[in-house]
Structures are given as structure tokens and as C-alpha cells.
Tab-separated table of C-alpha atoms in Angstrom:
chain	number	residue	atom	x	y	z
A	17	MET	CA	2.933	-36.602	4.534
A	18	LYS	CA	6.807	-37.038	4.001
A	19	GLU	CA	9.112	-36.972	6.308
A	20	THR	CA	12.337	-35.935	5.955
A	21	SER	CA	15.268	-38.030	7.600
A	22	ASN	CA	15.766	-37.052	10.977
A	23	GLY	CA	11.588	-38.159	10.840
A	24	GLU	CA	9.860	-34.495	11.017
A	25	ASP	CA	7.139	-33.777	8.542
A	26	LYS	CA	7.143	-32.099	5.875
A	27	GLY	CA	4.896	-29.945	4.706
A	28	ASN	CA	2.454	-29.857	7.808
A	29	GLY	CA	0.115	-26.715	8.223
A	30	GLU	CA	2.192	-24.875	10.967
A	31	ASP	CA	5.273	-24.546	9.215
A	32	PHE	CA	2.581	-22.704	6.510
A	33	LEU	CA	1.164	-20.797	8.987
A	34	GLN	CA	5.255	-20.244	9.922
A	35	LYS	CA	6.371	-19.172	6.493
A	36	LEU	CA	3.282	-17.023	5.929
A	37	LEU	CA	4.301	-15.081	9.222
A	38	LYS	CA	7.409	-14.797	9.123
A	39	GLU	CA	8.630	-11.300	7.619
A	40	LYS	CA	12.481	-10.195	7.587
A	41	GLU	CA	13.523	-8.331	10.634
A	42	PRO	CA	12.676	-4.122	9.503
A	43	LYS	CA	15.934	-1.887	9.886
A	44	PRO	CA	14.672	1.488	10.772
A	45	SER	CA	16.722	3.203	7.800
A	46	GLU	CA	13.545	1.139	5.566
A	47	PHE	CA	11.218	3.724	7.566
A	48	ILE	CA	13.162	6.181	7.091
A	49	GLY	CA	13.588	5.823	3.584
A	50	ALA	CA	10.069	5.263	3.775
A	51	ILE	CA	9.454	8.946	5.136
A	52	VAL	CA	11.735	10.466	2.867
A	53	VAL	CA	10.056	9.509	-0.354
A	54	ASN	CA	6.938	10.314	1.064
A	55	ILE	CA	7.830	14.246	1.731
A	56	ILE	CA	8.985	14.012	-1.628
A	57	LEU	CA	5.908	12.784	-2.584
A	58	LEU	CA	3.565	14.387	-1.529
A	59	TYR	CA	5.256	18.488	-2.197
A	60	ILE	CA	5.290	16.251	-6.281
A	61	VAL	CA	1.574	15.399	-5.675
A	62	ASN	CA	0.838	19.068	-4.462
A	63	ASN	CA	2.823	20.977	-7.517
A	64	LEU	CA	1.365	19.179	-9.607
A	65	LEU	CA	-0.664	21.372	-10.986
A	66	SER	CA	1.408	24.739	-11.364
A	67	TRP	CA	3.688	22.317	-13.156
A	68	ASN	CA	0.730	22.657	-16.205
A	69	LEU	CA	1.588	19.834	-17.504
A	70	SER	CA	-0.512	18.383	-20.807
A	71	PHE	CA	-2.272	15.663	-19.591
A	72	ILE	CA	-3.027	16.460	-16.407
A	73	ALA	CA	-6.149	18.431	-15.851
A	74	SER	CA	-7.566	20.556	-13.323
A	75	SER	CA	-9.773	18.388	-12.325
A	76	PHE	CA	-6.840	16.869	-9.968
A	77	GLN	CA	-7.285	19.070	-7.289
A	78	ASP	CA	-11.385	16.983	-6.232
A	79	VAL	CA	-8.418	14.113	-6.006
A	80	LEU	CA	-5.928	16.261	-4.632
A	81	TRP	CA	-7.065	15.733	-0.593
A	82	ILE	CA	-7.144	12.495	-0.755
A	83	PHE	CA	-3.845	12.074	-2.356
A	84	ASN	CA	-2.354	14.629	1.111
A	85	LEU	CA	-4.119	12.146	3.365
A	86	SER	CA	-2.822	8.778	2.268
A	87	ILE	CA	0.835	9.786	2.222
A	88	THR	CA	0.228	11.845	5.515
A	89	ALA	CA	-1.158	8.728	6.765
A	90	THR	CA	2.088	6.842	5.216
A	91	ILE	CA	4.473	9.103	7.580
A	92	ILE	CA	2.634	8.381	10.039
A	93	GLY	CA	2.650	4.971	9.378
A	94	ASN	CA	6.232	4.755	9.180
A	95	VAL	CA	6.781	6.987	11.807
A	96	LEU	CA	5.050	5.150	14.481
A	97	PHE	CA	6.931	2.127	13.036
A	98	LEU	CA	10.325	3.399	13.850
A	99	ILE	CA	8.874	3.229	17.715
A	100	TYR	CA	7.597	0.334	17.656
A	101	HIS	CA	6.999	-2.445	14.984
A	102	PRO	CA	5.483	-5.587	16.167
A	103	GLY	CA	4.181	-7.703	13.332
A	104	TRP	CA	1.050	-7.460	14.235
A	105	PHE	CA	1.318	-3.381	14.828
A	106	ARG	CA	3.061	-3.460	11.114
A	107	SER	CA	-0.405	-5.603	10.181
A	108	LEU	CA	-2.784	-3.231	11.382
A	109	ILE	CA	-1.339	-0.259	9.955
A	110	ARG	CA	-0.341	-2.081	6.415
A	111	ILE	CA	-5.046	-2.701	6.027
A	112	ILE	CA	-4.933	2.109	7.267
A	113	LEU	CA	-2.840	2.062	4.198
A	114	ASN	CA	-4.449	-0.811	1.799
A	115	ILE	CA	-7.652	1.511	2.182
A	116	PHE	CA	-6.196	4.883	1.593
A	117	GLY	CA	-4.678	3.085	-1.097
A	118	PHE	CA	-8.338	2.286	-2.828
A	119	MET	CA	-9.396	5.393	-2.378
A	120	VAL	CA	-6.729	6.967	-3.878
A	121	ALA	CA	-7.289	4.030	-6.990
A	122	TYR	CA	-10.905	4.809	-6.828
A	123	TYR	CA	-10.826	8.454	-6.453
A	124	LEU	CA	-8.207	8.783	-9.461
A	125	TYR	CA	-10.955	6.599	-11.925
A	126	THR	CA	-13.810	8.291	-10.800
A	127	VAL	CA	-12.248	11.722	-11.265
A	128	PHE	CA	-9.715	10.968	-13.858
A	129	PRO	CA	-7.811	13.462	-13.982
A	130	PHE	CA	-6.408	13.289	-16.676
A	131	ILE	CA	-6.337	14.582	-20.312
A	132	PHE	CA	-4.481	11.796	-23.493
A	133	SER	CA	-4.734	12.220	-27.252
A	134	ASN	CA	-4.377	8.590	-27.709
A	135	ASN	CA	-7.323	6.705	-26.566
A	136	LEU	CA	-5.791	2.927	-25.684
A	137	VAL	CA	-3.803	5.096	-23.178
A	138	THR	CA	-6.775	6.463	-21.546
A	139	LEU	CA	-8.122	3.001	-21.640
A	140	PHE	CA	-5.255	1.708	-21.122
A	141	VAL	CA	-4.871	4.202	-17.947
A	142	LYS	CA	-7.783	3.335	-16.469
A	143	PHE	CA	-7.050	-0.534	-17.282
A	144	ALA	CA	-3.634	0.058	-14.903
A	145	ILE	CA	-6.271	2.105	-12.019
A	146	ILE	CA	-8.383	-0.784	-11.598
A	147	VAL	CA	-5.986	-3.419	-11.933
A	148	ALA	CA	-3.865	-1.303	-8.087
A	149	MET	CA	-7.355	-1.364	-6.876
A	150	VAL	CA	-8.579	-5.397	-7.293
A	151	VAL	CA	-4.520	-5.585	-5.862
A	152	MET	CA	-4.935	-3.714	-3.181
A	153	VAL	CA	-8.135	-5.987	-1.902
A	154	ILE	CA	-6.616	-8.119	-1.971
A	155	VAL	CA	-3.436	-7.246	-0.622
A	156	THR	CA	-5.474	-5.934	1.956
A	157	ILE	CA	-7.783	-9.438	2.739
A	158	PHE	CA	-3.389	-10.860	3.095
A	159	GLU	CA	-2.720	-8.374	5.511
A	160	ILE	CA	-6.011	-9.361	7.059
A	161	VAL	CA	-5.687	-12.298	7.435
A	162	LYS	CA	-1.194	-12.028	8.692
A	163	PHE	CA	-3.110	-9.809	11.152
A	164	ILE	CA	-5.755	-11.933	12.520
A	165	LEU	CA	-3.251	-15.412	12.724
A	166	ARG	CA	-1.013	-12.977	14.633
A	167	ILE	CA	-3.174	-11.988	16.912
A	168	ILE	CA	-4.185	-15.949	17.895
A	169	LYS	CA	-1.063	-17.415	18.115
């Protein structure tokens, strides 16, 4: 290991763990902003079909329930963060919300309530949904590791 000028070990495993677990101190305004944005998103998602958008199929109704569940869970999670927000708790709630996010992407992919005239656009959107699912799995695994490390620390 390399030593710094004051004799400390540089780059050891403990430093890595501390950097991994370190987060900026959350501000209540961030949670309030997330609540407001998700309330607006809830309104938009529930009114998409009534706006008669040409690329939204009527089968969007089949995925609306998971959108509502996921957005509502996110709102509740942010309300809980306003009240109680130690790192382990934030990790636990993020794991749950990531699972909901994965489910939204999964149902969007399986139902695919979109109508695009261009097959390339359809292919791109399906690919983007698959990428989103993969990212959600990776982020969830990372959050599980952070949760475990925070619990045993």
C-alpha cells in the first residue's frame, strides 16, 4: 500500500467502504420536491389515455395499476424520508422502490402499450426498456450491498 506524507495508508479497503457508504446529507426540500414531482407524474400517467395521444394504445390501461402503485410508493417513501432518514433506512426504501421501478419496466415491455409507425422507434423503445430493467437490477444489488454494510457497521 502507498503511504501518504503523514504516514497513513492510502487506498485501503476501509477507505473504500467509507466512500461507498458516504452520502451527502439529504435536505427536506429534496424530499418535498420529489413528492411534488411524483404527484404531477401521477396526474399525467392517469390522464394519458384521455389526451388521445396517437402513440399511446388503449392497452396502457393494463399497466396503469403498476404505475400508480410505484408512484404512490415513491410518494410514501419520500414522506417517510421527511420524518426519518438514516442511511440504512434510505437504502431499504430505495431497494423497495427499485423493485417497483423494475416491475414498471417489465410490464411496459410485456404489454408494450405504444404504437409507433416506425419499427426502428419501436425497437429502440423496447431496447431502452430492457436497458432500464438491467440498470434497475444493478442499482438494486448495489443498494442491497450498501444496506448490509450499513447494518453490520
